[in-house]
Short mmCIF file of C-alpha atoms in Angstrom, two decimals:
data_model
loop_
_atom_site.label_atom_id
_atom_site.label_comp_id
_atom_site.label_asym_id
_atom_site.label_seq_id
_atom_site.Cartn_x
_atom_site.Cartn_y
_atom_site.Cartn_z
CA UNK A 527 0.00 0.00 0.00
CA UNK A 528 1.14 3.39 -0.89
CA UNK A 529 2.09 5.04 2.47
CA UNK A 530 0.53 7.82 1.34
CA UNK A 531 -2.88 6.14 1.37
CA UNK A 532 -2.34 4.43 4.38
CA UNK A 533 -5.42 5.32 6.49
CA UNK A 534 -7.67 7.23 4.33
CA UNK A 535 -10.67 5.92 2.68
CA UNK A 536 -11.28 5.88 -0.95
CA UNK A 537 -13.40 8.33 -2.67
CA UNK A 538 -15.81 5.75 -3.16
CA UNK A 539 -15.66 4.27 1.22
CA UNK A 540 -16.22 7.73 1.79
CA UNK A 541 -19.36 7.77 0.05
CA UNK A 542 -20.43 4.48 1.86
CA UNK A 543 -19.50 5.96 4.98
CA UNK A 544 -21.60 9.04 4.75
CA UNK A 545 -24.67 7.36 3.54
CA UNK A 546 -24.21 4.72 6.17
CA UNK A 547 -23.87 7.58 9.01
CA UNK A 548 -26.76 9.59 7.23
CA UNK A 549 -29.04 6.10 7.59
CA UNK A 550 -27.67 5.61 11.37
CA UNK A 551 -28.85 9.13 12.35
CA UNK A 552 -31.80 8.66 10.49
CA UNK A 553 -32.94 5.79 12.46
CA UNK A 554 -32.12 7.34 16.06
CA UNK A 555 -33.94 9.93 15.23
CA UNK A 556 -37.05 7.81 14.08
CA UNK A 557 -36.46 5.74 17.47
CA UNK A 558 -36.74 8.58 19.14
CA UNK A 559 -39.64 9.70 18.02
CA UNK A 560 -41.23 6.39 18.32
CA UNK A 561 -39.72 6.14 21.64
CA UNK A 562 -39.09 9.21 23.44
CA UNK A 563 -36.62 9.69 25.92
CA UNK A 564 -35.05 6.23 25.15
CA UNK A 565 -37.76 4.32 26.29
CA UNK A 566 -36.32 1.82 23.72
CA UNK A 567 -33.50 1.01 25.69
CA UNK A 568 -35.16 0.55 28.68
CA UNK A 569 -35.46 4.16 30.25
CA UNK A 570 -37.32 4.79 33.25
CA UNK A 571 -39.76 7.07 31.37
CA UNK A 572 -42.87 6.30 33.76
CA UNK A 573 -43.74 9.49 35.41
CA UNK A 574 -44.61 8.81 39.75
CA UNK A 575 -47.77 9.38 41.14
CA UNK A 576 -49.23 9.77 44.82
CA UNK A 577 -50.50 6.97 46.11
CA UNK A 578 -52.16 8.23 49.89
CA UNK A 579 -52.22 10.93 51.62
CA UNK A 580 -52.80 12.37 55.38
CA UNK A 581 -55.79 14.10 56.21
CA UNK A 582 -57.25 12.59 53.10
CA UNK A 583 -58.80 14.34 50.13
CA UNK A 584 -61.98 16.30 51.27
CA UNK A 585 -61.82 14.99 54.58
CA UNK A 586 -63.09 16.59 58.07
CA UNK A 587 -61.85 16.66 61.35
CA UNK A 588 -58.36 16.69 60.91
CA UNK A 589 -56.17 17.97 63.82
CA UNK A 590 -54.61 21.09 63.77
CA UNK A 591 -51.55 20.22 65.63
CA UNK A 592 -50.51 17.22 62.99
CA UNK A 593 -48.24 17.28 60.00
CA UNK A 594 -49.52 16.40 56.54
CA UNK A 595 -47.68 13.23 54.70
CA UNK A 596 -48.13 12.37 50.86
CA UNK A 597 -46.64 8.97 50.16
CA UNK A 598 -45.55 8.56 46.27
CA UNK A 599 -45.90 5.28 44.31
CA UNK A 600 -42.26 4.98 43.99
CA UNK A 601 -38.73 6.46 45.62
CA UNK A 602 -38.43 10.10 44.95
CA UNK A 603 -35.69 12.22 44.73
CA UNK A 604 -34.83 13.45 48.20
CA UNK A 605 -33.60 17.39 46.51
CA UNK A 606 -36.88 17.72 44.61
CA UNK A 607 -39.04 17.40 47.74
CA UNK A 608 -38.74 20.69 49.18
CA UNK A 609 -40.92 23.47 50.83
CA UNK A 610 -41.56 25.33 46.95
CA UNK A 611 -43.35 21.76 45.59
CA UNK A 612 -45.39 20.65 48.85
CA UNK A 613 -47.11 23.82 50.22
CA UNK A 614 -49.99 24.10 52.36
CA UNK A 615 -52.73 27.42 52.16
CA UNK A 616 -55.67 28.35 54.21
CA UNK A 617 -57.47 30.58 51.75
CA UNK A 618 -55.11 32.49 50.18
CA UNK A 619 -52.33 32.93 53.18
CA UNK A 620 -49.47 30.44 52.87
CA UNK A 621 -48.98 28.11 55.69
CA UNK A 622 -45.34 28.46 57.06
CA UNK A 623 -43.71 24.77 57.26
CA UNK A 624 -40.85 22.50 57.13
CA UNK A 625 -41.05 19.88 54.63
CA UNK A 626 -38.87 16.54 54.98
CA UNK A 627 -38.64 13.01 52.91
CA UNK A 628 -38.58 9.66 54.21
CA UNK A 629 -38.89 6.28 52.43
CA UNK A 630 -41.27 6.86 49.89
CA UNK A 631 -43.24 9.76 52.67
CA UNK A 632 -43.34 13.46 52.08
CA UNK A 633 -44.20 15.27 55.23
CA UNK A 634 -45.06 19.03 55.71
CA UNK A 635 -44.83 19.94 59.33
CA UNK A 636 -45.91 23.66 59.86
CA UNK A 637 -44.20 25.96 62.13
CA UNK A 638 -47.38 26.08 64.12
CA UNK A 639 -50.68 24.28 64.83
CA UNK A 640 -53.23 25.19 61.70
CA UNK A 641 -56.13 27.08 62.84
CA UNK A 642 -59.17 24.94 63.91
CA UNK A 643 -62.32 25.07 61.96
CA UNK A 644 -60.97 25.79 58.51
CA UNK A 645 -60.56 24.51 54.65
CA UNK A 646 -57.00 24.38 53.91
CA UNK A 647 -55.37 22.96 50.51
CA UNK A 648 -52.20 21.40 49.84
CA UNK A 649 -50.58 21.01 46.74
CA UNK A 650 -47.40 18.48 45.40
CA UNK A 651 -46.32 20.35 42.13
CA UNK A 652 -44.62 18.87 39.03
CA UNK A 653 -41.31 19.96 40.67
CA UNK A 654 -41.48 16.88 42.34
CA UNK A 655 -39.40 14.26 40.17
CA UNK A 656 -38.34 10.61 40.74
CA UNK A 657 -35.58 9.19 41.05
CA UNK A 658 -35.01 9.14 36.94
CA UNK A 659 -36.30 12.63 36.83
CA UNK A 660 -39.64 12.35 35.69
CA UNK A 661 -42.15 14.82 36.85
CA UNK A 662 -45.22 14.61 38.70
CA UNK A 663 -47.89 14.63 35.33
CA UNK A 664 -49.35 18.00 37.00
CA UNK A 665 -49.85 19.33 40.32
CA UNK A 666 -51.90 17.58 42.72
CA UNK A 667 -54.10 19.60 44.80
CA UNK A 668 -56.70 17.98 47.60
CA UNK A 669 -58.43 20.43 50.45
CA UNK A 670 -59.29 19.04 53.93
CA UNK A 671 -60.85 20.80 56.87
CA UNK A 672 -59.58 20.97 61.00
CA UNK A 673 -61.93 20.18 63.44
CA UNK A 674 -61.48 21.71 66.86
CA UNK A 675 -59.85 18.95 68.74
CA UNK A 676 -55.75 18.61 68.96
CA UNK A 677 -54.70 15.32 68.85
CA UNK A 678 -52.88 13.30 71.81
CA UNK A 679 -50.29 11.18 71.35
CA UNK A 680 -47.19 11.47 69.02
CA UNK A 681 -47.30 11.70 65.59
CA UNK A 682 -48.25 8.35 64.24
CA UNK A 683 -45.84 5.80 62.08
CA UNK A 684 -44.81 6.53 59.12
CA UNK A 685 -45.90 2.92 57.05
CA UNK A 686 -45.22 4.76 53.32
CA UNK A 687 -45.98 1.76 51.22
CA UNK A 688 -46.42 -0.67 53.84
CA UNK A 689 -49.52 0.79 54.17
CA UNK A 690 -51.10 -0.87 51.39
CA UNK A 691 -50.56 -4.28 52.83
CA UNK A 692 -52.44 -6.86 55.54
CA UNK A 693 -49.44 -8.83 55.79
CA UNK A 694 -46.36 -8.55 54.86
CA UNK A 695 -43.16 -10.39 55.44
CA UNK A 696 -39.39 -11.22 54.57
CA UNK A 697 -39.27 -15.23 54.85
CA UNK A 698 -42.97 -16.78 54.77
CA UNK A 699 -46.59 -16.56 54.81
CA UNK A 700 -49.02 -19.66 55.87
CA UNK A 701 -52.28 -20.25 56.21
CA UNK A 702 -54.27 -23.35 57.30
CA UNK A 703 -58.34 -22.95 57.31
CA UNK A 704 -60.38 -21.28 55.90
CA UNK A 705 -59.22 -17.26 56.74
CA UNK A 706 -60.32 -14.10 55.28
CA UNK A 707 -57.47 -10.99 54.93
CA UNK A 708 -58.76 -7.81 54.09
CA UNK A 709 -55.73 -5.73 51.91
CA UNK A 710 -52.91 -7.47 50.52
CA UNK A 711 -50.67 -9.69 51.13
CA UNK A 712 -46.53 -9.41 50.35
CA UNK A 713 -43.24 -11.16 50.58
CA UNK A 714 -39.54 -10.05 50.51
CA UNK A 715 -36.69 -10.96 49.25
CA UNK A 716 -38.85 -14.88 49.47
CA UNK A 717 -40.95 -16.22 46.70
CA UNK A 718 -44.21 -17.11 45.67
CA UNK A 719 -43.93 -20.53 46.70
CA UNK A 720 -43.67 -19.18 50.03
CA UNK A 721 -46.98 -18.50 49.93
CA UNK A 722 -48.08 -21.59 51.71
CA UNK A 723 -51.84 -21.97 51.84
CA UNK A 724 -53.55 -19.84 49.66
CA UNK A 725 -54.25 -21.36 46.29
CA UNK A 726 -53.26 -18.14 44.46
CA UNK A 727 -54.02 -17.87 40.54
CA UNK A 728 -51.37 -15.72 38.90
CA UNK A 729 -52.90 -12.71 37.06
CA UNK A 730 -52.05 -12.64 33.44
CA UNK A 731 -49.93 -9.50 33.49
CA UNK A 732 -47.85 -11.85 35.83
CA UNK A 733 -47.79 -9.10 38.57
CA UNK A 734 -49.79 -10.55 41.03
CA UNK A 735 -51.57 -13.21 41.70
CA UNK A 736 -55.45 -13.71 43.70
CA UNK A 737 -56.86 -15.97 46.38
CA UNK A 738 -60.04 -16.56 47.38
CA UNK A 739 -58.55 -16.16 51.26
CA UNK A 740 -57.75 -12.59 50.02
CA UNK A 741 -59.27 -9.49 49.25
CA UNK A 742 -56.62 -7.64 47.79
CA UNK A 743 -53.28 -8.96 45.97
CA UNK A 744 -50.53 -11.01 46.84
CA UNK A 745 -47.11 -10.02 45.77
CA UNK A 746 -43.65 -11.32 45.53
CA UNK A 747 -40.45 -10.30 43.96
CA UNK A 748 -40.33 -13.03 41.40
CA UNK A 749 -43.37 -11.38 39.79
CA UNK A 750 -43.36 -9.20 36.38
CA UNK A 751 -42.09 -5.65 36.47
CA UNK A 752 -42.77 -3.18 38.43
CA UNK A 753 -43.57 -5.81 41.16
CA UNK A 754 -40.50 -6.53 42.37
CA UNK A 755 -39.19 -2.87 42.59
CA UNK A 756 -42.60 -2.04 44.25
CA UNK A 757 -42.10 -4.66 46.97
CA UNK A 758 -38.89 -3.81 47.49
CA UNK A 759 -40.14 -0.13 48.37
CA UNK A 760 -42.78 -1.86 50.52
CA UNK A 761 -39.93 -3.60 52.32
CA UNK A 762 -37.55 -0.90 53.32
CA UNK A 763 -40.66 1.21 54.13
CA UNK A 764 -41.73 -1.61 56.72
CA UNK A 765 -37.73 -1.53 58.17
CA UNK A 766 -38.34 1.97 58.63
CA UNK A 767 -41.39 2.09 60.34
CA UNK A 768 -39.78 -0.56 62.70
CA UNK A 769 -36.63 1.86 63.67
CA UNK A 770 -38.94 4.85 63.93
CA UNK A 771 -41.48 3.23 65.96
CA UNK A 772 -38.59 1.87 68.61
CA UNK A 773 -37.22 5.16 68.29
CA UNK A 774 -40.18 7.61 69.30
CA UNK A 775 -39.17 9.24 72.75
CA UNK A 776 -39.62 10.23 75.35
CA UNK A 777 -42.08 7.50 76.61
CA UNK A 778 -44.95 8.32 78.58
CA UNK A 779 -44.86 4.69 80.54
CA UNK A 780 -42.35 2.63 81.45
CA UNK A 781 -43.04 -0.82 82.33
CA UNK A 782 -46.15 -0.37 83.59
CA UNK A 783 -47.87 -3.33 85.27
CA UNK A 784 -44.95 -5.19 85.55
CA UNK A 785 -45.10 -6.33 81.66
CA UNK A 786 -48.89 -8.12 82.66
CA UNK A 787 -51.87 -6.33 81.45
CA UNK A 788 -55.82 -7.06 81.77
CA UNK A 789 -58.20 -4.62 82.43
CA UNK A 790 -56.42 -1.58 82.07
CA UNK A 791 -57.37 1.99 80.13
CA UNK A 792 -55.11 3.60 78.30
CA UNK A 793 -54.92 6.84 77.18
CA UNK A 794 -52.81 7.96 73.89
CA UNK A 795 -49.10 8.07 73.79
CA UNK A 796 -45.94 5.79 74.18
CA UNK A 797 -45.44 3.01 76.52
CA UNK A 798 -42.69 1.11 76.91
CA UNK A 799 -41.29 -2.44 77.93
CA UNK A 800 -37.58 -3.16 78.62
CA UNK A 801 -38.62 -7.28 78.37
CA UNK A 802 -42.11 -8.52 77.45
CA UNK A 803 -45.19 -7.68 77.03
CA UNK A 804 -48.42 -10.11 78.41
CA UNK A 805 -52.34 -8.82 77.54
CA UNK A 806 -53.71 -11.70 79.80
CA UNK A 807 -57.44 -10.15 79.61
CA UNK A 808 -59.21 -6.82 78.26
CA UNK A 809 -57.56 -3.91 77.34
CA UNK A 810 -59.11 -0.58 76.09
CA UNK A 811 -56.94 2.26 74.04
CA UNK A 812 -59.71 5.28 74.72
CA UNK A 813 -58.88 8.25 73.06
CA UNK A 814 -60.53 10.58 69.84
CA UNK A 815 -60.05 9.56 66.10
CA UNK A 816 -56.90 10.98 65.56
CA UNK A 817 -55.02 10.13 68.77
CA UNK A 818 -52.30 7.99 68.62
CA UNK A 819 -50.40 5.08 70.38
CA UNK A 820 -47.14 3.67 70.38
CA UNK A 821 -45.98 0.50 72.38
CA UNK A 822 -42.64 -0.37 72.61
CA UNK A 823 -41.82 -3.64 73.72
CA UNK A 824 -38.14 -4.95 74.49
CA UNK A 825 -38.77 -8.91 73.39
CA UNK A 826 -41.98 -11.05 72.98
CA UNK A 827 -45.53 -9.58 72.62
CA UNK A 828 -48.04 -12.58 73.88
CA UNK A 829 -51.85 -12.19 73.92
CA UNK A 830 -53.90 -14.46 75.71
CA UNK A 831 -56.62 -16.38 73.74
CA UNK A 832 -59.58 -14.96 74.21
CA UNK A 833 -58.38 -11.56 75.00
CA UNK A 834 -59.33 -8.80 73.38
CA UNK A 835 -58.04 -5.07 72.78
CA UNK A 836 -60.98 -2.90 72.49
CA UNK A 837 -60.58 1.32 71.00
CA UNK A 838 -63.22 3.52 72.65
CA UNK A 839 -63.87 7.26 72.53
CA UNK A 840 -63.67 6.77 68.32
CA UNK A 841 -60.06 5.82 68.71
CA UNK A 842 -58.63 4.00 65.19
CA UNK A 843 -57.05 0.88 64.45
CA UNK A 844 -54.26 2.65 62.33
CA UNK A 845 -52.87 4.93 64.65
CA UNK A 846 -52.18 2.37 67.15
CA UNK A 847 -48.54 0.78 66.51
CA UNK A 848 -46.74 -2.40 68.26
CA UNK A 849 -43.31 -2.17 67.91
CA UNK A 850 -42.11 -5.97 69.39
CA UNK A 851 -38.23 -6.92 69.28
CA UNK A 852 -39.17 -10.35 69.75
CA UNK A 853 -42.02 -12.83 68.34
CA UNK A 854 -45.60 -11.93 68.86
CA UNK A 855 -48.63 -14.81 69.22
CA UNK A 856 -52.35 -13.74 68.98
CA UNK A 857 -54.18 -16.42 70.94
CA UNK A 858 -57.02 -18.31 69.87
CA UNK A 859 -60.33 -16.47 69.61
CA UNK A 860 -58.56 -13.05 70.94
CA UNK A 861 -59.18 -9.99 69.21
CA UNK A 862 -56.00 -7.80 68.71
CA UNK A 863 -56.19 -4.06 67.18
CA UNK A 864 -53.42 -1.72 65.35
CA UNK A 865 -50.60 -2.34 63.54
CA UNK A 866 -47.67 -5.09 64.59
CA UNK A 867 -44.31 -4.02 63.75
CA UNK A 868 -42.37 -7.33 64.52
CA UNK A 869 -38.77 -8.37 64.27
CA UNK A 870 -38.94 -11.72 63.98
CA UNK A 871 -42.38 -14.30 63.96
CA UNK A 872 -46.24 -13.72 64.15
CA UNK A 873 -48.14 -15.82 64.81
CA UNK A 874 -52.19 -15.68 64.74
CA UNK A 875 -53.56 -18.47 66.44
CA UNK A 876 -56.72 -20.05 65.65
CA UNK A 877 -60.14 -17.98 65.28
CA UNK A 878 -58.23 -14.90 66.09
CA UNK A 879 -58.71 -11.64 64.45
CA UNK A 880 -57.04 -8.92 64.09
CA UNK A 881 -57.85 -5.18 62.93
CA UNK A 882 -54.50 -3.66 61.47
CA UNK A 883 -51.78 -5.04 60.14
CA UNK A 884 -48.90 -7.85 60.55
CA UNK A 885 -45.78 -6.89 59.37
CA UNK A 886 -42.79 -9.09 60.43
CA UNK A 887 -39.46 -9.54 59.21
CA UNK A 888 -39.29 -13.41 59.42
CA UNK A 889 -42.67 -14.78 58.92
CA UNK A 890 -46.54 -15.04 59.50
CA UNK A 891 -48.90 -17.88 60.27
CA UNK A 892 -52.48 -17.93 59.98
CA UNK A 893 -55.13 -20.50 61.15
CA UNK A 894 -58.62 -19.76 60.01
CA UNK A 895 -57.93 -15.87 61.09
CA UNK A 896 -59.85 -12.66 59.83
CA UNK A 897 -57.03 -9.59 59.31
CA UNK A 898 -58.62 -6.26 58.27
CA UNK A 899 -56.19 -3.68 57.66
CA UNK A 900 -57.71 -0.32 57.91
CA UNK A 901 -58.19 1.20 54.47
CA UNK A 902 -59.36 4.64 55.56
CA UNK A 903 -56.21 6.12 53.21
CA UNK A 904 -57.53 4.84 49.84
CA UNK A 905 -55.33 5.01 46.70
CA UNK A 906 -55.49 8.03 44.75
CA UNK A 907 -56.72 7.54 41.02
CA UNK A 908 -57.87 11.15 40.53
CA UNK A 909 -57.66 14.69 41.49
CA UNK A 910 -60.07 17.36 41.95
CA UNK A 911 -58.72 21.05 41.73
CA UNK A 912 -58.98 21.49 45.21
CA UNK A 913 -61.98 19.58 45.95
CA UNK A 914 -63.95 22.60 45.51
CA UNK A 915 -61.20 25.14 48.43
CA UNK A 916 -61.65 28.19 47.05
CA UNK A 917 -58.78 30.85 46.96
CA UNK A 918 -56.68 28.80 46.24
CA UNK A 919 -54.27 28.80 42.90
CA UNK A 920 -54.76 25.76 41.36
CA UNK A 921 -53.89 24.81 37.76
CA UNK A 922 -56.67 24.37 35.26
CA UNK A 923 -56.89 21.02 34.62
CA UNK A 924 -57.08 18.08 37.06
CA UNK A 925 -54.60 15.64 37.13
CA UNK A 926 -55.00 11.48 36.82
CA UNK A 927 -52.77 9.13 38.57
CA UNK A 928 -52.55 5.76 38.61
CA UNK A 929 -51.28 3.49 41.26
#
């Protein structure tokens, strides 16, 4: 070869080479219009939604001494979440707040109690993006109203998307009988053959499967996409829930009755075991609707069969949390209420019931049991401008999210 060729084309490569780079930019940029943002290559191009929130959309009552949380369908990203895209109004004043992340949880705390008695809106703007960077489709805007009541007790758990589920678990769920879960029902990191019991059909999108012992889903990670990201979420939200709980301080009990309880009343707040904890009879939590409990116990939880934990005074399953180092075991025929946050086992003995939740990181048994987890946050799959606040800047068109 002619060292003075050596390494340039050819008139005639050099007309192959052009067309061939003219065809190659032609195609990416008919792939990207066919698939924007690189969807084609497996971009995360889905854009997050809000899946709860807390006071709920148009509700009443709410106390004007608690924060306001907005849980998201998916991780967000922590720099996006800031006081400019969650902000609260009452009319058209601003409400002065902090706003902080956690898990999957956005929480607005204002610098002081809202006033009792009035509408207030909040709104999540599209300045909220996930962790790829998609927006929020358009902002999100719900109105709720104070009633005149504070609330007692410390602010209640933060589940995120724990909250969606009756049961959920890291190692194994059984069930033996003939039991009836209201919500659904998850495992992680195990499988769906560690669903022991339940007969479950697989859906055909292959992201859940059904059981006639469930109303609700069941999910595992070995399901289609976005399952096992989801219950991964769901996971690490549970973890968290289990160091906050154990964290709250200071308590307002400590060891009280000796680690033996029957017949007691207790009002909202924390109480706190060093060992174990023993409900050998009744119990009653009394307290209003938005009060909230937190029990802290230092190894095993044990409730007698045929004991049962009774809320008075319109006191609710869901802000009542059990935070147990150790196993817990629902005796047979008792009645148990709130939401276990367990380290290791649960067990649910035969005929019991429980209103709330089990969420352990080993496993859960069932034996002909009824679990009802308290859906009183429903998913969101629409939004209102404002549910009809008034005063209130809203954009023009109401957003749809899916969950």
């Amino acid at each position: 070869m002619n060292s003075n060729q050596a390494g340039h084309a050819t008139p005639q490569q050099s007309s192959a080479f052009g067309s061939m780079s003219i065809f190659i930019a032609g195609l990416m940029i008919l792939l990207g219009l066919i698939f924007p943002q690189n969807a084609a290559f497996g971009a995360d191009i889905t854009p997050p939604a809000i899946r709860e929130m807390e006071p709920v959309v148009a509700s009443t009552g709410a106390a004007p001494n608690r924060n306001i949380y907005v849980t998201f369908n998916e991780a967000m990203d922590p720099s996006t979440i800031v006081g400019a895209n969650f902000t609260v109004m009452q009319g058209v004043t601003p409400v002065a707040g902090a706003v902080t992340y956690v898990g999957t949880t956005a929480i607005f705390n204002p610098t002081a109690d809202l006033a009792p008695n009035l509408p207030y809106a909040a709104t999540i703007t599209t300045g909220v993006k996930d962790l790829a960077g998609n927006p929020l489709p358009s902002n999100f805007v719900w109105a709720f109203t104070t009633g005149s009541t504070n609330a007692v007790g410390p602010e209640p758990i933060v589940l995120g998307l724990t909250g969606k589920y009756a049961i959920l678990a890291k190692t194994k769920v059984t069930t033996t009988g003939s039991t009836n879960i209201t919500g659904d029902v998850g495992l992680n990191p195990a499988v769906e053959s560690d669903l022991e019991g339940f007969g479950q059909t697989r859906d055909a999108s292959n992201e859940w499967s059904t059981s006639t012992y469930v109303t609700g889903r069941l999910y595992t990670p070995d399901m289609a996409v976005p399952t096992p990201a989801a219950i991964v979420l769901a996971h690490d939200d549970m973890l968290r829930a289990f160091t906050d709980a154990a964290g709250r301080v200071p308590p307002d009990s400590t060891g009280l009755a000796g680690g033996g309880l029957n017949g007691q009343i207790l009002a909202p707040g924390i109480y706190k075991w060093t060992s174990g904890l023993s409900i050998t009879g009744g119990i009653t939590l009394s307290g209003g609707p938005n009060d909230v409990w937190v029990f802290q116990i230092g190894t095993n939880l044990t409730v007698a069969s045929g004991a049962v934990v009774t809320l008075s005074g319109g006191a609710q399953a869901k802000n009542v949390f059990w935070q147990v180092s150790g196993d817990v075991a629902l005796g047979t025929t008792s009645q148990f209420k709130g939401t276990i946050l367990c380290q290791t086992l649960i067990a649910v003995n035969t005929g019991a019931k429980l209103s709330g939740r089990a969420l352990a990181q080993t496993a859960v048994t069932l034996v002909s049991n009824v679990v009802t987890a308290d859906m009183t946050r429903p998913a969101v799959t629409s939004a209102v401008n404002a549910n009809g606040a008034t005063g209130v800047p809203v954009n023009p068109a109401p957003g749809i999210f899916f969950t």
